[in-house]
Tab-separated table of C-alpha atoms and ligand atoms in Angstrom:
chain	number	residue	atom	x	y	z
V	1	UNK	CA	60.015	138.319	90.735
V	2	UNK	CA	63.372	136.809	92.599
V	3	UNK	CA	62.424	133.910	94.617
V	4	UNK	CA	58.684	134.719	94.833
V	5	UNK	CA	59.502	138.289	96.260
V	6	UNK	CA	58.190	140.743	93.720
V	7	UNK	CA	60.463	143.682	92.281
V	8	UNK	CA	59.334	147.295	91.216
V	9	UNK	CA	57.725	146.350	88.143
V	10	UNK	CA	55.303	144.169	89.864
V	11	UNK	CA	53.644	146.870	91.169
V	12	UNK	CA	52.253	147.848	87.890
V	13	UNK	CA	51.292	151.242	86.540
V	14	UNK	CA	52.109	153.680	89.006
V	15	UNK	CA	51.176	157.020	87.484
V	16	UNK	CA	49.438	159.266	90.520
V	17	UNK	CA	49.469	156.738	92.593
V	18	UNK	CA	50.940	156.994	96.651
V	19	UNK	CA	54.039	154.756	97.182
V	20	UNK	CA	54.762	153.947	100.536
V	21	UNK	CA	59.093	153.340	101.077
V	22	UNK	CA	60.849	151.858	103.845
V	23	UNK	CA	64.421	152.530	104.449
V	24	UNK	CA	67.105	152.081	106.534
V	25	UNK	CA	67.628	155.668	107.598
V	26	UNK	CA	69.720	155.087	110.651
V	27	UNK	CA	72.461	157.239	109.794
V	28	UNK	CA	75.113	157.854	112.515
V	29	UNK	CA	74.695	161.690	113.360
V	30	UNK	CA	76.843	163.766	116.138
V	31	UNK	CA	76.026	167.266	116.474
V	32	UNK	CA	72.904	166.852	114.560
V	33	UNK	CA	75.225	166.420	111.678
V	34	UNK	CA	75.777	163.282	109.133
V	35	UNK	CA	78.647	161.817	109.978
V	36	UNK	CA	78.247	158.874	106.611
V	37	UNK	CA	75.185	159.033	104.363
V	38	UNK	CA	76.046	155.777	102.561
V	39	UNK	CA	72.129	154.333	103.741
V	40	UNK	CA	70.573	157.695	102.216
V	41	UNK	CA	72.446	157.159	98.836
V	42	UNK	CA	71.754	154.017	98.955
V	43	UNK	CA	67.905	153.899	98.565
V	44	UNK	CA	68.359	156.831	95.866
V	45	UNK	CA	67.851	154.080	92.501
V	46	UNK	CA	64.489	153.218	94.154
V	47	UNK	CA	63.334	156.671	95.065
V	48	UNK	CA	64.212	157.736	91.567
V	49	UNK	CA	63.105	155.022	89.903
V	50	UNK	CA	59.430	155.523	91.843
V	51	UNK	CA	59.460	158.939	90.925
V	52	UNK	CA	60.196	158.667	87.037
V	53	UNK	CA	57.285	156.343	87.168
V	54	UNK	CA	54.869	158.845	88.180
V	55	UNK	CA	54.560	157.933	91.858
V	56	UNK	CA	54.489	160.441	94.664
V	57	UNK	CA	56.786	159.210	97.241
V	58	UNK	CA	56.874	158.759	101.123
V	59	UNK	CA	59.477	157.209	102.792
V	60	UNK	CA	59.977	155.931	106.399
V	61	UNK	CA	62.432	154.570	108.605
V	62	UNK	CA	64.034	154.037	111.868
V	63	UNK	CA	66.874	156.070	113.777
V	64	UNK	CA	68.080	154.795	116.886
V	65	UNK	CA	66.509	153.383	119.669
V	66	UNK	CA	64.034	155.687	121.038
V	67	UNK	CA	61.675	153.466	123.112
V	68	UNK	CA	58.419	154.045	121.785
V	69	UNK	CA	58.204	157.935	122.262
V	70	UNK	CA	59.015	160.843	120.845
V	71	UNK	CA	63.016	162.164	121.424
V	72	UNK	CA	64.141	164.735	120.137
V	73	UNK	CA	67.732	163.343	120.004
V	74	UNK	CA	66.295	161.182	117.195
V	75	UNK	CA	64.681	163.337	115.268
V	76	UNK	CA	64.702	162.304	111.119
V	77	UNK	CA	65.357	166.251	110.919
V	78	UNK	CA	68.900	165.754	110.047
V	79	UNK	CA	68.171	163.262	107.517
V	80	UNK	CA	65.047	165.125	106.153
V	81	UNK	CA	67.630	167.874	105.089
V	82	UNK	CA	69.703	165.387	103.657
V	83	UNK	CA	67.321	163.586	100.976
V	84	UNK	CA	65.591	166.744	100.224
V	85	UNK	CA	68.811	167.643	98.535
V	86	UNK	CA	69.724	164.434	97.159
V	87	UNK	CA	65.906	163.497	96.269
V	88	UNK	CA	63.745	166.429	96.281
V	89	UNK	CA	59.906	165.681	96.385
V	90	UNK	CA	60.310	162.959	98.475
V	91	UNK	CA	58.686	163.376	101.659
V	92	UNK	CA	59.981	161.278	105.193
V	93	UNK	CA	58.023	160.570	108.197
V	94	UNK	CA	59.676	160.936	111.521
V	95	UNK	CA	61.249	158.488	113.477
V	96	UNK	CA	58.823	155.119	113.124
V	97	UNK	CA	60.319	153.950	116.396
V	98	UNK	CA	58.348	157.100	118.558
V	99	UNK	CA	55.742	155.043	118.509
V	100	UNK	CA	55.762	151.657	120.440
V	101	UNK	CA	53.242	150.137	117.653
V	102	UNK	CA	56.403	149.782	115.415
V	103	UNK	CA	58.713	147.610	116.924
V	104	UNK	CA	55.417	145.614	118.598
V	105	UNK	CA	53.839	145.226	114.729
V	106	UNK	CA	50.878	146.739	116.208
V	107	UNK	CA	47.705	146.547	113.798
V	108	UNK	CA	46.543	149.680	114.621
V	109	UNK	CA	49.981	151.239	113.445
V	110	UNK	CA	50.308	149.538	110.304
V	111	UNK	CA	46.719	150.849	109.567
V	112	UNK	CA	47.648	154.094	110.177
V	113	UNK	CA	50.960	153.603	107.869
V	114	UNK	CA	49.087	152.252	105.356
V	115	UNK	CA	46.745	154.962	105.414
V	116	UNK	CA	46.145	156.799	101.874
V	117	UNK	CA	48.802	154.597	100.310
V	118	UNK	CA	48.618	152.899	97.404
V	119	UNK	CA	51.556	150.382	97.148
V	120	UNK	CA	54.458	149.654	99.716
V	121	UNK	CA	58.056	149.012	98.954
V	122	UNK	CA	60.611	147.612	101.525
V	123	UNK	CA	64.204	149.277	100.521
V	124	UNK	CA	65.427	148.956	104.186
V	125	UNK	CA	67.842	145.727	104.096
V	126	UNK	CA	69.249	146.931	107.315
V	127	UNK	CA	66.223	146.321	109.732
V	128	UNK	CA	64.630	143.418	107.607
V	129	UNK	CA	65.581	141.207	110.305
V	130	UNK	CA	63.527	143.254	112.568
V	131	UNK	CA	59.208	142.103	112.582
V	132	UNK	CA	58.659	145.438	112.936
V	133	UNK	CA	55.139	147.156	111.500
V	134	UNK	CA	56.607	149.260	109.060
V	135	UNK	CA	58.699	145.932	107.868
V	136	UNK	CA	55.870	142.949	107.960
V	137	UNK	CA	52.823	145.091	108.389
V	138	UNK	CA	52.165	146.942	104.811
V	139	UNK	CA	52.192	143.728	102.498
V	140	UNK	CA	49.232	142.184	104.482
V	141	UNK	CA	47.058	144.984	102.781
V	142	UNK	CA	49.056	146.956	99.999
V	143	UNK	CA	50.624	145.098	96.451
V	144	UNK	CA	54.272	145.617	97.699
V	145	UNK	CA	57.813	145.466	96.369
V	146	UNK	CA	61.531	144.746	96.999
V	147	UNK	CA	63.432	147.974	96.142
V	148	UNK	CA	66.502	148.160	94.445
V	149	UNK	CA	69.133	147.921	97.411
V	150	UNK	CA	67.435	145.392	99.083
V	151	UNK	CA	67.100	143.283	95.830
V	152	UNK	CA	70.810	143.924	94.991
V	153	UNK	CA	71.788	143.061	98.713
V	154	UNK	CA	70.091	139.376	98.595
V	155	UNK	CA	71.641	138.642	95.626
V	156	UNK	CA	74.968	139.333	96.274
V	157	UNK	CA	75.040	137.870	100.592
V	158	UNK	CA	72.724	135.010	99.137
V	159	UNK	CA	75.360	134.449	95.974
V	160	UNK	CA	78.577	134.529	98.517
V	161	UNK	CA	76.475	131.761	100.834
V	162	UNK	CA	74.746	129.515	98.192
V	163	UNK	CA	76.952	129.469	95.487
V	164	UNK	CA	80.624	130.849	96.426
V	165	UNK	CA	83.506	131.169	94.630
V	166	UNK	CA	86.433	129.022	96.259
V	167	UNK	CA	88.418	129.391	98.285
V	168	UNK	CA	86.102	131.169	100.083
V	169	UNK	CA	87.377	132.972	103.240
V	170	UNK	CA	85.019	134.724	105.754
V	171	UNK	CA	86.542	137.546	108.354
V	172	UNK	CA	84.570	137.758	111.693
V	173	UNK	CA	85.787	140.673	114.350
V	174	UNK	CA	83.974	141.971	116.735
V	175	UNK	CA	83.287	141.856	121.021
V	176	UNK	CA	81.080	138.864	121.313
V	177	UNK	CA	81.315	135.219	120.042
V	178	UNK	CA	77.848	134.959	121.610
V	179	UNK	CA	76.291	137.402	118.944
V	180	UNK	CA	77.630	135.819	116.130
V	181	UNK	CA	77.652	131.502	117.168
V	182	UNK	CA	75.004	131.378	114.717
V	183	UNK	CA	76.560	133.118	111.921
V	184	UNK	CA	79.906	130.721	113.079
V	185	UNK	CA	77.939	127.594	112.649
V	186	UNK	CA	76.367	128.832	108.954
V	187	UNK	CA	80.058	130.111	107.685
V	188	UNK	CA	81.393	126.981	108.813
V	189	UNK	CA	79.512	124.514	106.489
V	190	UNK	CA	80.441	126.747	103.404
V	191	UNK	CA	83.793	128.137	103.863
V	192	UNK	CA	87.413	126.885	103.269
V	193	UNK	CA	88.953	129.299	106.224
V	194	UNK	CA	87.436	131.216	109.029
V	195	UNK	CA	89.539	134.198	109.856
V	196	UNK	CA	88.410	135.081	114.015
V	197	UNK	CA	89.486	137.912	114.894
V	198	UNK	CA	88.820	140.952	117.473
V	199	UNK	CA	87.265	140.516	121.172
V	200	UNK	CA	86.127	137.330	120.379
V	201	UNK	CA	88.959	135.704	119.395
V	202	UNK	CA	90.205	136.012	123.483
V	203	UNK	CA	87.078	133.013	123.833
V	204	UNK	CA	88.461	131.174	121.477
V	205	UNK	CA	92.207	131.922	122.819
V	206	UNK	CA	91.253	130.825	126.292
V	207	UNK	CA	89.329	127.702	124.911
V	208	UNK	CA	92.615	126.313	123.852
V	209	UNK	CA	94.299	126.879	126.990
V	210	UNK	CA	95.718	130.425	126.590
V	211	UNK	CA	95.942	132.802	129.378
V	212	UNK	CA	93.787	136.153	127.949
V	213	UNK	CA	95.142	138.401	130.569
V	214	UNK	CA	92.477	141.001	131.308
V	215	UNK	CA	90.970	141.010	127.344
V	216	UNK	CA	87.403	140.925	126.682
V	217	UNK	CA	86.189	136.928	127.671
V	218	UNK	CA	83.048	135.302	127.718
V	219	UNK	CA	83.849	132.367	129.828
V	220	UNK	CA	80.068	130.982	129.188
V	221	UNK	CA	81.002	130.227	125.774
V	222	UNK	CA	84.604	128.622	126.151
V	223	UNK	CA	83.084	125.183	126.267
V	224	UNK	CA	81.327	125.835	122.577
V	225	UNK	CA	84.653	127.592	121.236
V	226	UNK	CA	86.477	124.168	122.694
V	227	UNK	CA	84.040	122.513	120.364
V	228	UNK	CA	84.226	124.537	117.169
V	229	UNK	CA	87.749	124.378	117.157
V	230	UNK	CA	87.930	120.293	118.025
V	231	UNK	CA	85.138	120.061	114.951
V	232	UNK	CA	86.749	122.094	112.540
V	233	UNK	CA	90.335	123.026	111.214
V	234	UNK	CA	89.053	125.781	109.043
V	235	UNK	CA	89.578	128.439	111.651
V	236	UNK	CA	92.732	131.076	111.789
V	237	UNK	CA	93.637	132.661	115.193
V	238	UNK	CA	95.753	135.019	116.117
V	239	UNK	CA	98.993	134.108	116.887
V	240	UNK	CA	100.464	137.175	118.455
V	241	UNK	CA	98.569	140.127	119.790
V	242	UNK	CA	98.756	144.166	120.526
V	243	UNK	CA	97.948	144.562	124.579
V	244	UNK	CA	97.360	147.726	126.627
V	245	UNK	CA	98.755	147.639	130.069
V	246	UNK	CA	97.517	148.244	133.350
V	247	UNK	CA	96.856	151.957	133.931
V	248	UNK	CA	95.858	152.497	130.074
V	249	UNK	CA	92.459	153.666	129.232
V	250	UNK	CA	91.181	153.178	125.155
V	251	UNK	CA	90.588	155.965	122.935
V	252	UNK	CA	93.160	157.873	125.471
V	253	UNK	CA	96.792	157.464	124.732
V	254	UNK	CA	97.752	160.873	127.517
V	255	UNK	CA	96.412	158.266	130.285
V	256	UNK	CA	99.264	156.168	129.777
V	257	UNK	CA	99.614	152.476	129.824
V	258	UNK	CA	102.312	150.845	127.883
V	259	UNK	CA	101.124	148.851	124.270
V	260	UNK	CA	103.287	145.783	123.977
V	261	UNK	CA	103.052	142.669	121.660
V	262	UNK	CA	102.874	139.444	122.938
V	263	UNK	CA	102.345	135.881	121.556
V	264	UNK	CA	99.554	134.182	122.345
V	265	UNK	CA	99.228	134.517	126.043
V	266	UNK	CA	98.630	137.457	128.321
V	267	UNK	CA	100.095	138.779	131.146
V	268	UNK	CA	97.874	139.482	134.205
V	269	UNK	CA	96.400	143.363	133.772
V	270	UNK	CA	97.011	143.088	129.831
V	271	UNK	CA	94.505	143.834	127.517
V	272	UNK	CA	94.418	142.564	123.969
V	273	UNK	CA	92.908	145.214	121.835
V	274	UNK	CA	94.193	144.147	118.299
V	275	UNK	CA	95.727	140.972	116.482
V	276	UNK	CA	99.395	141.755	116.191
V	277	UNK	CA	101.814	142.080	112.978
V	278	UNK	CA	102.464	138.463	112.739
V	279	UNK	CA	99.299	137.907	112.494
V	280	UNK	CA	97.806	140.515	110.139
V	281	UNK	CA	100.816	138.973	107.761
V	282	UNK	CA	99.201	135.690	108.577
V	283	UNK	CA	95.941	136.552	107.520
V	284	UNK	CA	96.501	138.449	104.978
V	285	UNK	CA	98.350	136.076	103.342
V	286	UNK	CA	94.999	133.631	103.540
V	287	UNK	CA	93.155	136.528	102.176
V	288	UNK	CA	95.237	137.397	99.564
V	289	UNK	CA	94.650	133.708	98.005
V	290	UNK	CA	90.926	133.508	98.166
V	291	UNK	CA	88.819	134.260	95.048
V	292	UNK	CA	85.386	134.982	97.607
V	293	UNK	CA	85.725	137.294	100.905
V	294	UNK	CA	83.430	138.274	103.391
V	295	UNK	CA	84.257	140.551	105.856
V	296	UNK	CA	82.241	141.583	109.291
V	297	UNK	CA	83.972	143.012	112.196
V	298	UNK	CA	87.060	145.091	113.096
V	299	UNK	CA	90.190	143.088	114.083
V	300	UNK	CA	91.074	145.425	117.057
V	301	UNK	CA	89.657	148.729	118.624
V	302	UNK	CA	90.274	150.770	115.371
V	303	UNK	CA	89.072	153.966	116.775
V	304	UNK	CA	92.050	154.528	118.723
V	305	UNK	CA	95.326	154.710	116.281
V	306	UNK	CA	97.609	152.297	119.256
V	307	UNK	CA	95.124	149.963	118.324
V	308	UNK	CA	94.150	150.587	114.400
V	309	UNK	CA	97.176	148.454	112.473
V	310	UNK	CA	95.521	144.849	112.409
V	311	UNK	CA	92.405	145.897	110.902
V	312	UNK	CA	94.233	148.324	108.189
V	313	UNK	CA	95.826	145.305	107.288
V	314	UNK	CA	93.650	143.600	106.974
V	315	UNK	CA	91.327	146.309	104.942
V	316	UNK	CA	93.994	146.521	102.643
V	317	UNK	CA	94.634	142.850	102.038
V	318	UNK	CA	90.898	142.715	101.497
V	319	UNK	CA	91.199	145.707	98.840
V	320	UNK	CA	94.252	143.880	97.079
V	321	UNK	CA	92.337	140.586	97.216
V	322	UNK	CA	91.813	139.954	93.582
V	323	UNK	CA	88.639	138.123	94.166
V	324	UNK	CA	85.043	138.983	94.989
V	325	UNK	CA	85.169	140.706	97.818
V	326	UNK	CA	81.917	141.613	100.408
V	327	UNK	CA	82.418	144.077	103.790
V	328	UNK	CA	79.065	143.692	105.651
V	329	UNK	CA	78.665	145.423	109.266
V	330	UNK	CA	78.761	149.301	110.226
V	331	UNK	CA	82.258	149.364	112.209
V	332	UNK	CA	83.611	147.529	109.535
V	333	UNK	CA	82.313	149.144	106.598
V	334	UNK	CA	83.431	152.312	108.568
V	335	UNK	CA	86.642	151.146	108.902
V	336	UNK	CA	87.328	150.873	105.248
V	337	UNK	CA	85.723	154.296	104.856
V	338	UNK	CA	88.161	155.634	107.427
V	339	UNK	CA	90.896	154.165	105.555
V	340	UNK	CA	89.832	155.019	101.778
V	341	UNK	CA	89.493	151.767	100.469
V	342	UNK	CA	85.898	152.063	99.686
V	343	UNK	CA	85.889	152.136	96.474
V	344	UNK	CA	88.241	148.892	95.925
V	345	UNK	CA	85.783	146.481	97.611
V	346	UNK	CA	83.002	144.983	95.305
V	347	UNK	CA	80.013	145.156	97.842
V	348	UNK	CA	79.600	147.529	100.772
V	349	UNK	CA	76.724	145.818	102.530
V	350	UNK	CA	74.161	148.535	103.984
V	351	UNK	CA	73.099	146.032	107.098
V	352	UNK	CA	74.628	144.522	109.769
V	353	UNK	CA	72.481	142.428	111.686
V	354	UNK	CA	70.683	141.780	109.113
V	355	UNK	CA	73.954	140.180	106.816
V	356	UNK	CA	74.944	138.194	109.486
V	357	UNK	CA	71.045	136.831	109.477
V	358	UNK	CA	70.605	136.410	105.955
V	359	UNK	CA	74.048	134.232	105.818
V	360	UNK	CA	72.893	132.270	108.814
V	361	UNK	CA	69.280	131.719	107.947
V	362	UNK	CA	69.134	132.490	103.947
V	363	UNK	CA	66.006	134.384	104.751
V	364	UNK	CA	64.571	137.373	106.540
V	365	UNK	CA	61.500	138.192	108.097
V	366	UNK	CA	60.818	141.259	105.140
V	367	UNK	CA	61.399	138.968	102.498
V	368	UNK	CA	59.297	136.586	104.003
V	369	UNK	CA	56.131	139.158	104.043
V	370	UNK	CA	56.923	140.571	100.472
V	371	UNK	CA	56.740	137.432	99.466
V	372	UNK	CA	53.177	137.078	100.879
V	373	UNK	CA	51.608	139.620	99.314
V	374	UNK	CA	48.969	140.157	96.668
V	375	UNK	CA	50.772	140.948	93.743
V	376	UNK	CA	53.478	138.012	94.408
V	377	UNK	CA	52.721	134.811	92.632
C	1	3PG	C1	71.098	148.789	112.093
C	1	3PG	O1	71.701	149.863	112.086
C	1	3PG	O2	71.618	147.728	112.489
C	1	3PG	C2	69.708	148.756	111.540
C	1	3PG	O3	69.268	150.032	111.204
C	1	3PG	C3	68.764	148.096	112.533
C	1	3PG	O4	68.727	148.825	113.725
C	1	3PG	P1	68.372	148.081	115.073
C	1	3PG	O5	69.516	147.151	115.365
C	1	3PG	O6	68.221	149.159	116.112
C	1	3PG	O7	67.095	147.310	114.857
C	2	MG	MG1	72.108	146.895	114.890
């Protein structure tokens, strides 16, 4: 038991009895083909730990956003294939979100979940920010568990926010400061630097006066990026940038469109699409002295190689940092895939959403409901 949620052995004996597993399944797939099965490996301990206990396993999860009805686009097919070599006997449900009772935590759909089962584990960090049924539903009725990756997960986002090692320095990329003011305001009151950098740094750019050209802005929150930065000297912006110019598309250099660094103001028709060299150096020399680092969010539009330098930088500052060192987020856990520096960072979150919660609020809605169930306590 970790903070009142129970762990695998609290579910007892387990010999012939019907375990119930939610994961985080939502793989990225083009061409009906895994493109990164790091979720699927990731729920393996559990599945195998289940099994050497005698349980006959089910799992379920998510993939995509199919509205409540049945797509074949999201079909668990793909990922069926998948875990039957990498954990045969386990058997997987298709996709929990054709049916609307899921994401609405519909009674009626948890009873049908539930069905024939005789204990429930929750191994899907990723969506336990969601109140979904297959998330808060099965520990109202069945003696239920945290599984491995989610227990391992807690500890190590709720170690970096509740107890971190200093100097602490948090990364934050990404499009919109809007998605992540909350996460701002948590980091803020336990870091010693705030490195801001892709889309959303523009916000903060323009907030202190800077002209953004044509970069992404989101002029509704300049007034609360004029604030953060008047409240709080902890935060590192860019101080030169990489810009596309007019005519350019992304992700297509034969369109044209010159790249050109600039300082930090735009010309009309620019667009910034990564932090420049200066600044990588910059923030890499910050990184490079922290002994905690928590990275979520590209620094620039990675996918397209014009555009890729600030965040490989920054990746492998990050993988030379020679403290503890957490990359939370899809794009930018991809990122350090893409650039083979996996296996040089200590903690390769499996959630996104769901980090950025857990930091902000030091809960989550599945914890919450493992923690209310029979067997806890
Ligand atoms: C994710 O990939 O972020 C999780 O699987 C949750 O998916 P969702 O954002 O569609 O709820
Ligand atoms: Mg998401």
């Amino acid at each position: 038991m970790i903070n009142g949620v129970p762990q695998l052995e609290d579910l007892g004996d387990l010999t012939g009895k019907r375990v119930l597993v939610r994961c985080d399944f939502n793989v990225p797939i083009r061409d009906g083909k895994i493109t990164d099965d790091l979720r699927i490996r990731a729920a393996l301990p559990t599945l195998r730990w289940l099994q050497d206990h005698g349980a006959t396993v089910t799992a379920c999860s998510h993939l995509g956003r199919p509205e409540g009805k049945p797509d074949p686009d999201y079909s668990m097919d793909p990922v069926r294939d998948r875990l039957a070599e990498l954990a045969p006997g386990v058997s997987l449900l298709e996709n929990l979100r054709f049916d609307p009772g899921e994401t609405g935590d519909d009674e009626s759909f948890v009873a049908r979940l539930v069905e024939g089962q005789d204990a429930y584990v929750n191994d899907a960090f990723g969506a336990s920010h969601r109140s979904h049924a297959s998330i808060v539903g099965p520990p109202r009725t069945l003696p239920s568990a945290a599984g491995r990756l989610l227990e391992k997960e807690v500890e190590v986002l709720l170690g970096c926010r509740n107890e971190p090692r200093r100097p602490f320095i948090s990364i934050l990329g990404g499009a919109k400061v809007s998605d992540k003011l909350g996460v701002i305001n948590a980091l803020l009151d336990v870091v010693d630097g705030l490195i801001i950098g892709g889309g959303m740094c523009f916000t903060f750019l323009a907030a202190q006066g800077h002209q953004v050209g044509s970069s992404l802005l989101e002029a509704d929150q300049i007034d609360t990026c004029r604030e953060l930065l008047a409240s709080d000297n902890a935060i590192h912006l860019p101080s030169d940038i990489t810009a596309l110019g007019p005519g350019g598309r992304i992700g297509d250099p034969s369109a044209g469109g010159e790249v050109r660094q600039f300082g930090r103001d735009l010309p009309d028709g620019w667009m910034g699409l990564d932090i420049g060299p200066g600044t990588a150096a910059e923030f890499s020399d910050v990184i490079g002295e922290a002994r905690q680092v928590l990275w979520n969010g590209p620094m620039g539009v990675f996918e397209d190689p014009r555009f890729e330098a600030g965040t490989r930088t920054v990746a492998d500052a990050v993988a030379d940092c020679g403290g503890f060192t957490v990359v939370g987020g899809g794009d930018s856990a991809a990122a350090v895939a893409q650039f083979g520096l996996a296996d040089q960072i200590d903690h390769i979150s499996t959630g996104g959403g769901a980090s950025l919660e857990l930091i902000e609020q030091g809960d989550l809605p599945g914890l919450a409901a493992l923690r209310s169930a029979s067997n806890a306590n």
